[in-house]
Short mmCIF file of C-alpha atoms and ligand atoms in Angstrom, two decimals:
data_model
loop_
_atom_site.label_atom_id
_atom_site.label_comp_id
_atom_site.label_asym_id
_atom_site.label_seq_id
_atom_site.Cartn_x
_atom_site.Cartn_y
_atom_site.Cartn_z
CA MET A 1 25.34 26.17 17.53
CA VAL A 2 23.45 24.14 15.04
CA LYS A 3 20.36 22.68 16.50
CA VAL A 4 19.95 19.00 15.70
CA LYS A 5 16.59 17.43 16.05
CA VAL A 6 17.02 13.99 17.52
CA ILE A 7 14.46 11.52 16.32
CA GLU A 8 13.75 8.65 18.64
CA ARG A 9 13.95 5.32 16.91
CA PRO A 10 11.28 2.87 17.94
CA VAL A 11 12.89 0.22 20.09
CA PRO A 12 12.01 -3.28 18.92
CA THR A 13 10.09 -5.11 21.57
CA VAL A 14 9.16 -8.74 21.75
CA SER A 15 5.73 -8.07 20.34
CA THR A 16 7.04 -6.17 17.30
CA GLU A 17 9.71 -8.77 16.68
CA ILE A 18 7.19 -11.59 16.62
CA TYR A 19 5.50 -9.58 13.88
CA LEU A 20 2.26 -11.46 14.11
CA LYS A 21 0.53 -8.97 16.38
CA GLU A 22 1.57 -6.07 14.18
CA VAL A 23 0.31 -7.91 11.12
CA LEU A 24 -3.05 -8.37 12.77
CA LYS A 25 -3.11 -4.72 13.78
CA GLY A 26 -2.40 -3.66 10.23
CA MET A 27 -5.05 -5.96 8.87
CA GLY A 28 -7.42 -4.47 11.41
CA VAL A 29 -6.80 -1.02 9.99
CA SER A 30 -7.41 -2.32 6.48
CA ALA A 31 -10.58 -4.03 7.60
CA LYS A 32 -11.78 -0.83 9.24
CA HIS A 33 -11.29 1.08 5.99
CA PHE A 34 -12.93 -1.76 4.09
CA PHE A 35 -16.09 -1.67 6.14
CA GLN A 36 -16.13 2.12 6.15
CA GLY A 37 -15.72 2.08 2.39
CA ILE A 38 -18.57 -0.30 1.68
CA THR A 39 -20.99 1.28 4.13
CA THR A 40 -20.37 4.98 3.66
CA GLN A 41 -18.95 6.99 0.81
CA LYS A 42 -17.73 9.68 3.17
CA ASN A 43 -13.97 9.32 3.05
CA LEU A 44 -13.59 8.93 -0.70
CA VAL A 45 -10.68 10.84 -2.13
CA THR A 46 -11.57 10.16 -5.74
CA THR A 47 -12.95 12.82 -8.07
CA GLN A 48 -14.96 11.15 -10.80
CA TYR A 49 -13.33 13.32 -13.38
CA PRO A 50 -15.35 13.90 -16.51
CA GLU A 51 -18.61 14.15 -14.60
CA GLU A 52 -17.26 15.94 -11.59
CA LYS A 53 -14.63 18.64 -11.74
CA ARG A 54 -12.51 20.04 -9.01
CA PRO A 55 -12.90 23.80 -8.61
CA TYR A 56 -9.80 25.65 -9.72
CA PRO A 57 -7.86 27.65 -7.19
CA LYS A 58 -8.39 31.39 -7.35
CA ARG A 59 -5.01 32.20 -8.84
CA PHE A 60 -4.99 29.37 -11.36
CA ARG A 61 -2.99 30.29 -14.47
CA GLY A 62 -4.97 29.09 -17.43
CA HIS A 63 -5.40 30.00 -21.06
CA HIS A 64 -4.18 33.49 -21.93
CA ARG A 65 -6.63 36.17 -22.89
CA LEU A 66 -6.11 39.63 -24.35
CA MET A 67 -8.08 42.38 -22.65
CA LYS A 68 -10.12 44.92 -24.61
CA ARG A 69 -10.65 48.63 -24.70
CA GLU A 70 -14.16 50.13 -24.65
CA ASP A 71 -14.29 50.04 -28.42
CA GLY A 72 -13.45 46.36 -28.53
CA SER A 73 -9.91 46.64 -29.82
CA ALA A 74 -7.01 45.10 -27.90
CA ARG A 75 -5.50 47.03 -25.03
CA CYS A 76 -2.13 45.70 -26.04
CA VAL A 77 0.24 48.36 -27.38
CA ALA A 78 2.72 45.90 -28.85
CA CYS A 79 5.51 46.92 -26.53
CA TYR A 80 7.15 43.47 -26.69
CA MET A 81 7.66 43.38 -22.95
CA CYS A 82 5.83 40.08 -22.57
CA ALA A 83 7.70 38.55 -25.48
CA THR A 84 10.95 39.67 -23.87
CA ALA A 85 10.03 38.32 -20.46
CA CYS A 86 8.82 35.02 -21.79
CA PRO A 87 11.33 32.34 -20.82
CA SER A 88 10.30 30.04 -23.61
CA HIS A 89 10.15 32.63 -26.38
CA CYS A 90 6.73 31.57 -27.44
CA ILE A 91 5.07 34.96 -28.01
CA THR A 92 5.30 36.36 -31.50
CA ILE A 93 4.15 39.96 -31.92
CA GLU A 94 3.97 41.99 -35.08
CA ALA A 95 3.20 45.61 -34.44
CA GLY A 96 0.85 47.63 -36.60
CA GLU A 97 0.33 51.41 -36.61
CA ARG A 98 -2.78 52.93 -35.11
CA GLU A 99 -4.74 55.91 -36.41
CA GLU A 100 -5.02 57.67 -33.04
CA PRO A 101 -2.09 59.98 -32.41
CA TYR A 102 -1.64 59.10 -28.75
CA ILE A 103 -1.44 55.29 -29.09
CA GLN A 104 1.08 54.40 -31.65
CA LYS A 105 0.92 50.67 -32.01
CA TYR A 106 -1.37 47.71 -31.84
CA PRO A 107 -0.54 44.04 -32.34
CA ARG A 108 -1.34 43.12 -35.90
CA LYS A 109 -0.33 39.62 -34.99
CA PHE A 110 -0.17 38.30 -31.46
CA GLU A 111 0.53 34.63 -31.38
CA ILE A 112 1.29 32.27 -28.51
CA ASP A 113 2.76 28.90 -29.32
CA TYR A 114 1.19 26.59 -26.78
CA LEU A 115 3.58 23.82 -27.60
CA LYS A 116 6.26 25.97 -25.98
CA CYS A 117 4.40 27.92 -23.31
CA VAL A 118 5.09 26.73 -19.78
CA PHE A 119 2.28 28.74 -18.18
CA CYS A 120 4.67 30.60 -15.93
CA GLY A 121 2.76 33.84 -15.99
CA PHE A 122 5.77 36.06 -16.54
CA CYS A 123 4.08 37.67 -19.54
CA VAL A 124 1.23 38.78 -17.30
CA ASP A 125 3.61 40.29 -14.78
CA ALA A 126 5.57 42.05 -17.49
CA CYS A 127 2.67 43.74 -19.20
CA PRO A 128 2.43 47.47 -18.34
CA GLN A 129 -1.09 47.78 -19.76
CA ASP A 130 -2.96 44.94 -18.08
CA ALA A 131 -3.50 43.72 -21.60
CA ILE A 132 -2.70 40.07 -21.18
CA ARG A 133 -4.07 37.88 -18.44
CA MET A 134 -4.25 34.20 -17.61
CA ASP A 135 -7.34 34.19 -15.43
CA SER A 136 -9.68 32.67 -18.00
CA ASP A 137 -10.21 29.54 -15.84
CA LYS A 138 -9.73 27.45 -18.96
CA HIS A 139 -7.25 24.78 -19.91
CA ARG A 140 -5.48 24.91 -23.20
CA ILE A 141 -7.13 22.04 -25.04
CA PRO A 142 -4.65 19.87 -26.94
CA ALA A 143 -4.98 19.88 -30.70
CA TYR A 144 -4.13 17.43 -33.44
CA THR A 145 -1.80 19.61 -35.54
CA ARG A 146 1.04 21.92 -34.67
CA GLN A 147 -0.70 24.76 -36.42
CA ASP A 148 -3.71 24.38 -34.16
CA GLU A 149 -1.49 24.82 -31.15
CA MET A 150 -0.87 28.43 -32.12
CA ALA A 151 -3.37 30.80 -30.59
CA GLY A 152 -3.71 34.03 -32.54
CA ASN A 153 -4.92 37.42 -31.35
CA ILE A 154 -8.46 36.74 -32.53
CA ASP A 155 -8.82 33.68 -30.28
CA LEU A 156 -7.16 35.44 -27.42
CA LEU A 157 -9.37 38.50 -27.77
CA LYS A 158 -12.46 36.31 -27.78
CA LEU A 159 -11.70 35.29 -24.23
CA GLY A 160 -10.87 38.84 -23.22
CA GLY A 161 -12.96 41.40 -21.39
CA LEU A 162 -12.84 44.93 -20.23
CA SER A 163 -10.17 45.86 -17.76
CA GLN A 164 -10.76 48.24 -14.87
CA ALA A 165 -7.17 49.40 -14.93
CA ARG A 166 -6.47 52.91 -16.23
CA GLN A 167 -4.59 52.77 -19.45
CA GLY A 168 -1.25 54.51 -19.13
CA GLY A 169 0.26 57.09 -21.45
CA LYS A 170 0.63 60.80 -21.72
CA TRP A 171 -2.81 61.72 -23.08
CA SER A 172 -4.94 59.17 -21.47
CA MET B 1 -14.66 -48.98 -17.58
CA ASN B 2 -17.81 -47.86 -15.84
CA TRP B 3 -19.08 -44.90 -17.83
CA ASN B 4 -21.52 -43.82 -15.17
CA ILE B 5 -18.64 -43.05 -12.84
CA VAL B 6 -16.87 -41.07 -15.55
CA LEU B 7 -20.02 -39.13 -16.34
CA ALA B 8 -20.71 -38.38 -12.68
CA ALA B 9 -17.12 -37.27 -12.13
CA THR B 10 -17.30 -35.03 -15.19
CA ILE B 11 -20.49 -33.37 -14.01
CA LYS B 12 -19.05 -32.84 -10.55
CA TRP B 13 -15.85 -31.48 -12.07
CA VAL B 14 -17.77 -29.00 -14.19
CA PHE B 15 -19.69 -27.71 -11.20
CA MET B 16 -16.92 -27.67 -8.64
CA VAL B 17 -13.99 -26.58 -10.74
CA LEU B 18 -15.42 -24.66 -13.68
CA VAL B 19 -18.44 -23.07 -12.05
CA PHE B 20 -17.21 -22.61 -8.49
CA GLY B 21 -13.44 -22.48 -8.85
CA LEU B 22 -13.01 -20.61 -12.09
CA GLY B 23 -16.14 -18.54 -11.48
CA VAL B 24 -14.85 -17.27 -8.16
CA ALA B 25 -11.35 -16.81 -9.61
CA GLY B 26 -12.79 -14.69 -12.40
CA ILE B 27 -14.74 -12.54 -9.99
CA LEU B 28 -11.65 -12.26 -7.80
CA THR B 29 -9.94 -10.24 -10.53
CA TRP B 30 -12.65 -7.69 -9.88
CA VAL B 31 -12.63 -8.15 -6.10
CA GLU B 32 -8.88 -7.59 -6.02
CA ARG B 33 -9.17 -4.19 -7.66
CA LYS B 34 -12.34 -3.13 -5.91
CA MET B 35 -11.16 -4.23 -2.50
CA SER B 36 -7.82 -2.50 -2.84
CA ALA B 37 -9.71 0.62 -3.85
CA VAL B 38 -12.09 0.49 -0.93
CA ILE B 39 -9.29 -0.15 1.55
CA GLN B 40 -7.43 2.85 0.19
CA ASP B 41 -10.53 5.08 0.24
CA ARG B 42 -10.83 5.10 -3.53
CA VAL B 43 -13.71 4.17 -5.79
CA GLY B 44 -12.09 1.50 -7.93
CA PRO B 45 -13.08 0.27 -11.36
CA ASN B 46 -16.58 1.39 -12.28
CA ARG B 47 -16.48 2.45 -15.91
CA ALA B 48 -17.18 -0.70 -17.91
CA SER B 49 -20.86 -0.70 -18.71
CA ILE B 50 -23.39 -2.62 -20.73
CA LEU B 51 -26.23 -0.45 -22.02
CA GLY B 52 -25.40 2.14 -19.42
CA PHE B 53 -25.48 -0.28 -16.49
CA ARG B 54 -22.29 -0.17 -14.55
CA MET B 55 -23.02 -2.70 -11.82
CA LEU B 56 -20.19 -1.43 -9.57
CA GLY B 57 -17.71 -2.29 -12.28
CA LEU B 58 -18.61 -5.98 -12.33
CA PHE B 59 -18.26 -5.97 -16.11
CA HIS B 60 -14.56 -5.27 -15.91
CA PRO B 61 -13.53 -8.94 -15.84
CA LEU B 62 -15.61 -9.35 -19.00
CA ALA B 63 -13.92 -6.41 -20.65
CA ASP B 64 -10.55 -7.80 -19.58
CA ALA B 65 -11.36 -11.14 -21.16
CA ILE B 66 -12.31 -9.49 -24.45
CA LYS B 67 -9.16 -7.44 -24.36
CA ALA B 68 -6.99 -10.45 -23.56
CA PHE B 69 -8.48 -12.42 -26.43
CA THR B 70 -8.06 -9.71 -29.02
CA LYS B 71 -4.53 -8.63 -28.17
CA GLU B 72 -1.44 -9.69 -30.05
CA ASP B 73 0.00 -12.96 -28.84
CA PHE B 74 3.65 -12.06 -28.61
CA VAL B 75 6.50 -14.57 -28.52
CA PRO B 76 9.94 -13.12 -27.86
CA ASP B 77 12.93 -13.90 -30.05
CA GLY B 78 14.86 -16.93 -28.93
CA ALA B 79 12.08 -18.18 -26.70
CA ASN B 80 11.61 -21.87 -26.30
CA ARG B 81 8.27 -21.94 -28.07
CA VAL B 82 6.96 -25.25 -26.79
CA LEU B 83 7.62 -24.49 -23.15
CA PHE B 84 6.55 -20.90 -23.62
CA PHE B 85 3.14 -22.06 -24.81
CA LEU B 86 2.83 -24.81 -22.23
CA ALA B 87 3.84 -22.84 -19.14
CA PRO B 88 0.55 -21.00 -18.50
CA LEU B 89 -1.33 -24.26 -18.82
CA ILE B 90 1.05 -26.01 -16.48
CA ALA B 91 0.39 -23.24 -14.00
CA LEU B 92 -3.38 -23.56 -14.28
CA VAL B 93 -4.04 -27.29 -14.54
CA PRO B 94 -2.60 -28.58 -11.22
CA GLY B 95 -4.90 -26.26 -9.31
CA MET B 96 -7.86 -27.65 -11.20
CA LEU B 97 -6.79 -31.22 -10.50
CA ALA B 98 -6.25 -30.53 -6.82
CA PHE B 99 -9.90 -29.56 -6.41
CA ALA B 100 -10.78 -33.19 -7.06
CA VAL B 101 -9.96 -34.32 -3.54
CA LEU B 102 -11.72 -31.56 -1.63
CA PRO B 103 -15.14 -32.42 -0.21
CA PHE B 104 -17.75 -29.73 -0.78
CA GLY B 105 -20.27 -31.45 1.43
CA PRO B 106 -20.93 -34.68 3.30
CA GLY B 107 -21.07 -38.01 1.55
CA ASP B 108 -19.41 -39.40 -1.54
CA ASN B 109 -21.45 -37.36 -3.98
CA LEU B 110 -20.03 -33.98 -3.17
CA VAL B 111 -16.40 -34.83 -3.73
CA ILE B 112 -14.98 -35.79 -7.10
CA ALA B 113 -12.48 -38.36 -5.89
CA ASN B 114 -12.89 -39.46 -2.30
CA MET B 115 -9.32 -40.63 -1.89
CA ASP B 116 -7.98 -42.18 1.28
CA SER B 117 -4.67 -40.48 0.66
CA GLY B 118 -6.20 -37.14 -0.24
CA ILE B 119 -3.66 -34.94 1.49
CA ILE B 120 -0.70 -36.68 -0.10
CA ALA B 121 -2.34 -36.46 -3.51
CA LEU B 122 -3.05 -32.80 -2.98
CA LEU B 123 0.50 -31.99 -1.96
CA ALA B 124 1.83 -33.96 -4.91
CA ILE B 125 -0.41 -32.20 -7.40
CA THR B 126 0.03 -28.67 -6.13
CA SER B 127 3.80 -29.05 -6.26
CA PHE B 128 3.46 -29.13 -10.01
CA GLY B 129 2.34 -25.51 -9.92
CA ILE B 130 5.99 -24.49 -9.57
CA TYR B 131 6.72 -25.69 -13.07
CA GLY B 132 4.36 -23.16 -14.58
CA ALA B 133 6.17 -20.17 -13.11
CA THR B 134 9.64 -21.63 -13.52
CA LEU B 135 9.28 -22.78 -17.11
CA GLY B 136 7.44 -19.62 -18.05
CA GLY B 137 10.31 -17.47 -16.88
CA TRP B 138 13.00 -19.75 -18.22
CA SER B 139 11.53 -20.23 -21.68
CA SER B 140 10.92 -16.57 -22.43
CA ASN B 141 14.61 -15.73 -22.89
CA ASN B 142 14.55 -12.68 -20.68
CA ALA B 143 16.87 -11.96 -17.79
CA PHE B 144 14.17 -10.48 -15.59
CA ALA B 145 11.79 -13.32 -16.28
CA MET B 146 14.61 -15.73 -15.46
CA LEU B 147 15.23 -13.96 -12.15
CA GLY B 148 11.54 -14.14 -11.38
CA SER B 149 11.37 -17.83 -12.12
CA LEU B 150 14.45 -18.55 -10.03
CA ARG B 151 12.83 -16.73 -7.14
CA ALA B 152 9.60 -18.60 -7.72
CA ALA B 153 11.36 -21.95 -7.70
CA ALA B 154 13.39 -21.26 -4.57
CA GLN B 155 10.49 -19.74 -2.69
CA MET B 156 7.90 -22.33 -3.57
CA ILE B 157 10.16 -25.26 -2.82
CA SER B 158 11.09 -23.77 0.56
CA TYR B 159 7.54 -23.20 1.60
CA GLU B 160 6.32 -26.50 0.21
CA VAL B 161 8.29 -28.18 2.97
CA SER B 162 6.70 -26.29 5.82
CA MET B 163 3.27 -26.55 4.24
CA GLY B 164 3.56 -30.32 4.26
CA LEU B 165 4.98 -30.42 7.77
CA ASN B 166 2.10 -28.35 9.11
CA LEU B 167 -0.31 -30.88 7.73
CA VAL B 168 1.55 -33.68 9.52
CA GLY B 169 0.24 -32.31 12.81
CA MET B 170 -3.26 -32.37 11.35
CA PHE B 171 -3.28 -35.98 10.40
CA MET B 172 -1.61 -36.98 13.62
CA VAL B 173 -4.55 -35.48 15.48
CA PHE B 174 -7.28 -36.83 13.21
CA GLY B 175 -5.54 -40.07 12.35
CA THR B 176 -6.46 -40.03 8.70
CA LEU B 177 -5.21 -38.72 5.36
CA SER B 178 -8.60 -38.45 3.77
CA PHE B 179 -10.13 -35.00 3.54
CA SER B 180 -13.64 -36.32 3.95
CA GLN B 181 -12.69 -38.18 7.13
CA ILE B 182 -10.97 -35.10 8.50
CA VAL B 183 -14.08 -33.01 7.96
CA TYR B 184 -16.24 -35.65 9.66
CA ALA B 185 -13.81 -35.72 12.58
CA GLN B 186 -14.06 -31.96 12.91
CA GLY B 187 -17.74 -32.29 13.71
CA HIS B 188 -16.75 -33.94 16.99
CA LEU B 189 -17.34 -31.72 20.01
CA LEU B 190 -14.60 -31.11 22.55
CA GLY B 191 -15.90 -31.06 26.09
CA GLY B 192 -19.40 -31.27 24.69
CA TRP B 193 -19.56 -27.80 23.18
CA LEU B 194 -16.42 -26.76 21.29
CA PRO B 195 -16.30 -28.06 17.70
CA GLU B 196 -13.01 -29.83 17.17
CA TRP B 197 -12.01 -27.70 14.19
CA GLY B 198 -8.43 -27.75 13.00
CA ILE B 199 -7.92 -24.18 14.09
CA VAL B 200 -8.87 -25.17 17.66
CA VAL B 201 -6.67 -28.23 17.99
CA GLN B 202 -3.77 -26.91 15.87
CA PRO B 203 -3.75 -23.11 16.15
CA LEU B 204 -0.02 -22.79 15.49
CA ALA B 205 -0.25 -25.01 12.45
CA PHE B 206 -3.09 -22.83 11.18
CA ILE B 207 -1.04 -19.64 11.36
CA LEU B 208 2.04 -21.24 9.87
CA PHE B 209 0.02 -22.93 7.16
CA MET B 210 -1.62 -19.63 6.22
CA ALA B 211 1.77 -17.95 5.94
CA ALA B 212 3.23 -20.81 3.94
CA ALA B 213 0.17 -20.94 1.74
CA LEU B 214 0.38 -17.22 0.97
CA ALA B 215 4.02 -17.72 0.03
CA GLU B 216 3.13 -20.78 -1.98
CA ASN B 217 0.74 -18.96 -4.25
CA LYS B 218 3.10 -16.05 -4.80
CA ARG B 219 0.94 -13.20 -3.56
CA ALA B 220 1.89 -10.23 -1.45
CA PRO B 221 3.62 -10.07 0.98
CA PHE B 222 5.46 -12.92 -0.75
CA ASP B 223 5.10 -11.76 -4.35
CA LEU B 224 8.83 -11.83 -4.97
CA PRO B 225 8.59 -13.91 -8.15
CA GLU B 226 6.45 -11.16 -9.58
CA GLY B 227 7.94 -8.15 -7.78
CA GLU B 228 6.23 -5.64 -10.07
CA SER B 229 8.37 -2.75 -9.00
CA GLU B 230 11.77 -4.34 -9.56
CA ILE B 231 11.71 -7.26 -11.98
CA ILE B 232 8.10 -7.47 -13.19
CA GLY B 233 8.43 -11.19 -12.83
CA TYR B 234 8.40 -14.50 -14.57
CA ASN B 235 5.48 -13.45 -16.76
CA VAL B 236 7.06 -10.30 -18.13
CA GLU B 237 7.16 -11.55 -21.71
CA TYR B 238 3.63 -12.88 -21.75
CA SER B 239 0.80 -11.07 -23.43
CA SER B 240 -2.83 -11.57 -24.34
CA MET B 241 -4.59 -14.74 -23.18
CA ARG B 242 -1.39 -16.42 -22.04
CA PHE B 243 -0.80 -13.68 -19.53
CA ALA B 244 -4.44 -13.84 -18.55
CA THR B 245 -4.04 -17.56 -17.96
CA PHE B 246 -1.15 -16.95 -15.59
CA PHE B 247 -3.24 -14.38 -13.83
CA LEU B 248 -6.24 -16.63 -13.63
CA SER B 249 -4.12 -19.47 -12.28
CA GLU B 250 -2.91 -17.20 -9.52
CA PHE B 251 -6.46 -16.37 -8.51
CA PHE B 252 -7.47 -19.97 -8.93
CA GLU B 253 -4.75 -20.93 -6.49
CA VAL B 254 -6.16 -18.39 -4.06
CA VAL B 255 -9.51 -20.15 -4.24
CA LEU B 256 -7.83 -23.53 -3.91
CA ILE B 257 -5.77 -22.55 -0.89
CA ALA B 258 -8.81 -20.99 0.75
CA ALA B 259 -10.74 -24.20 0.15
CA ILE B 260 -7.91 -26.28 1.62
CA VAL B 261 -7.71 -24.06 4.69
CA THR B 262 -11.46 -24.31 5.08
CA VAL B 263 -11.49 -28.08 4.83
CA LEU B 264 -8.55 -28.65 7.13
CA PHE B 265 -8.83 -25.90 9.71
CA LEU B 266 -12.29 -24.40 9.60
CA GLY B 267 -14.38 -27.52 9.63
CA GLY B 268 -15.13 -27.77 5.92
CA TRP B 269 -18.85 -28.10 5.41
CA GLN B 270 -19.53 -28.53 9.14
CA ILE B 271 -21.95 -26.12 10.72
CA PRO B 272 -21.25 -26.18 14.46
CA TRP B 273 -23.64 -28.32 16.46
CA LEU B 274 -25.74 -29.13 13.38
CA ASP B 275 -25.69 -32.64 11.97
CA PRO B 276 -21.97 -33.41 12.45
CA LYS B 277 -22.30 -36.85 10.89
CA GLY B 278 -23.67 -35.45 7.66
CA ILE B 279 -26.55 -37.88 7.47
CA ALA B 280 -29.48 -35.52 7.26
CA GLY B 281 -29.88 -34.83 3.53
CA GLY B 282 -32.19 -32.23 2.05
CA TRP B 283 -31.98 -28.61 2.98
CA ILE B 284 -29.45 -29.24 5.71
CA ARG B 285 -27.07 -30.59 3.10
CA VAL B 286 -27.59 -27.50 0.96
CA LEU B 287 -26.84 -25.42 4.03
CA GLN B 288 -23.68 -27.41 4.64
CA VAL B 289 -22.42 -26.85 1.11
CA GLY B 290 -23.33 -23.21 1.59
CA ALA B 291 -21.29 -23.15 4.80
CA PHE B 292 -18.30 -24.50 2.91
CA VAL B 293 -18.65 -21.81 0.25
CA VAL B 294 -19.09 -19.03 2.79
CA LYS B 295 -16.07 -20.15 4.80
CA THR B 296 -13.98 -20.35 1.65
CA LEU B 297 -15.00 -16.85 0.64
CA PHE B 298 -14.17 -15.61 4.11
CA VAL B 299 -10.66 -17.09 3.93
CA ILE B 300 -10.23 -15.47 0.53
CA TRP B 301 -11.28 -12.18 2.07
CA VAL B 302 -8.69 -12.54 4.81
CA MET B 303 -6.01 -13.35 2.26
CA MET B 304 -6.95 -10.29 0.21
CA LEU B 305 -6.81 -8.19 3.34
CA ALA B 306 -3.30 -9.44 4.04
CA ARG B 307 -2.33 -8.77 0.46
CA TRP B 308 -3.40 -5.15 0.63
CA THR B 309 -1.97 -4.54 4.08
CA LEU B 310 1.53 -5.96 4.15
CA PRO B 311 4.47 -4.66 2.16
CA ARG B 312 6.63 -7.09 0.23
CA PHE B 313 9.41 -8.90 2.06
CA ARG B 314 12.97 -8.65 0.93
CA TYR B 315 14.16 -11.81 -0.73
CA ASP B 316 16.55 -12.88 2.02
CA GLN B 317 13.83 -12.20 4.57
CA VAL B 318 11.52 -14.56 2.74
CA MET B 319 14.12 -17.30 2.80
CA LYS B 320 14.95 -16.61 6.44
CA LEU B 321 11.30 -16.68 7.41
CA GLY B 322 10.78 -19.92 5.54
CA TRP B 323 13.78 -21.91 6.69
CA LYS B 324 14.67 -20.39 10.05
CA ILE B 325 11.28 -19.59 11.54
CA ILE B 326 8.39 -21.40 9.93
CA LEU B 327 10.19 -24.69 9.40
CA PRO B 328 11.51 -25.07 13.00
CA LEU B 329 8.16 -23.97 14.38
CA SER B 330 6.40 -26.59 12.27
CA LEU B 331 8.76 -29.25 13.59
CA LEU B 332 8.15 -28.00 17.12
CA ASN B 333 4.44 -28.17 16.47
CA ILE B 334 4.74 -31.78 15.40
CA LEU B 335 6.80 -32.61 18.47
CA VAL B 336 4.36 -30.97 20.87
CA THR B 337 1.43 -32.62 19.15
CA ALA B 338 3.10 -35.99 19.42
CA ILE B 339 3.84 -35.52 23.13
CA VAL B 340 0.30 -34.39 23.88
CA LEU B 341 -1.20 -37.24 21.90
CA ALA B 342 1.04 -39.74 23.68
CA MET B 343 0.00 -38.45 27.06
CA LEU B 344 -3.74 -38.43 26.33
S1 SF4 C 401 3.06 32.07 -19.52
FE1 SF4 C 401 5.28 32.15 -19.52
S2 SF4 C 401 5.86 30.82 -21.19
FE2 SF4 C 401 3.69 31.22 -21.48
S3 SF4 C 401 3.63 32.99 -22.85
FE3 SF4 C 401 3.60 33.81 -20.78
S4 SF4 C 401 5.75 34.20 -20.28
FE4 SF4 C 401 5.73 32.84 -22.06
S1 SF4 C 402 0.53 42.16 -24.04
FE1 SF4 C 402 1.28 43.77 -22.72
S2 SF4 C 402 3.46 43.38 -22.55
FE2 SF4 C 402 2.74 42.20 -24.29
S3 SF4 C 402 3.11 43.51 -25.99
FE3 SF4 C 402 1.00 43.86 -25.38
S4 SF4 C 402 1.15 45.57 -23.97
FE4 SF4 C 402 3.22 44.84 -24.21
#
């Protein structure tokens, strides 16, 4: 049996039909808010934006950042998983070869096109190396040219930090 | 022609209409925004500043004026240019003229034209206000504007009738058509203590007149001619100062209606139990003018409160309210008044 929630409709009474009393009641509510508003600033819902900023929620997905190894190079191993997961195909990776025998690749170019990115966070979930994150607490700031909307690996590394996660791989 | 009279009338006109009327109307553009904000628990406009002083956003009307003056003055293709240019003025001027018959204080000096047929003159002049909205919408060659102006015409003509009929009860009670005489009569005390204000002797007429007056000046809950969310209204094609003129005329009408309500129903310049004959000059007279101003501002406040409380009526509801409820009630009011007066 499907349960149906029955909602009682308010029955019109003489006083609601005359309308005048309800009008006065409504105006009373407005007047209450008016006097509250001019005497106290307590109930304000406005954030005075440029001066006053709302704190971001803990899991806010902001500007991407590339995490670093101890020596300052990118943790990213250019596996293309993020680029594959990305629904808007906005990550461009060009792999370069590394000297160390046990890590083969590094991203010579790692570029995110912020005109396409939808900030879904799939890239972060896809990454096996904890190399890309979106917890920088920063907005992507709009730019004047299309070229400026591309964030390269240098910008992304600048925001990055050390990761506590153990890097995977056979010899690590 | 007696030039002294012309000069005196001009000076009075400048003070009453330009300084008081237009001044308050200008500030009302700020009050409207600020009051809506405060009622809705917001902050409201507060960014316009001069040298870093924000003054609660009081400079916004100034900024608006600068903006309105510097914007492009757009005339749509196929508009009737003459009427298009005239319409905002036609909307504004009748309100200014109507102020002439309202007494700001006792005596002949505080009213521009102390007419014996003040109420008739006022009704005649304010009826012209319709032309502004109607011609504005009609001349701008836009279907939405046309709709707005049709609504404006129908609505204003309907409510004009009941507005006039509600005043009939007033001058039956006070036995005069002159605003000054009505205000004097309201100084009379009923039973020795209750001032015989219009709202006391004609409470029903007061309520109906308020409703009709709100409808007459096209503000929420009767803002059908404008109806921002559906048709944008008769002034949709207007830009720059012409639009601002329409806007100003709307606020000016608010001031005018508030002043009329004050004079007719709230005792005008009368302060209860203080100098009802208006013979004491000096500071008492200043106080009395002050009382008129304060009462007018209070009525404006109430009208603003109504505007930010009530949702807009549907169009057929407006017509139904006007013709089927307010009009019969006004007639009933006249009938009852007549019977009571005949029995007294
Ligand atoms: S957040 Fe989403 S859209 Fe943006 S780069 Fe990552 S996967 Fe692509
Ligand atoms: S950021 Fe992560 S998922 Fe993307 S290529 Fe580098 S290692 Fe692979």
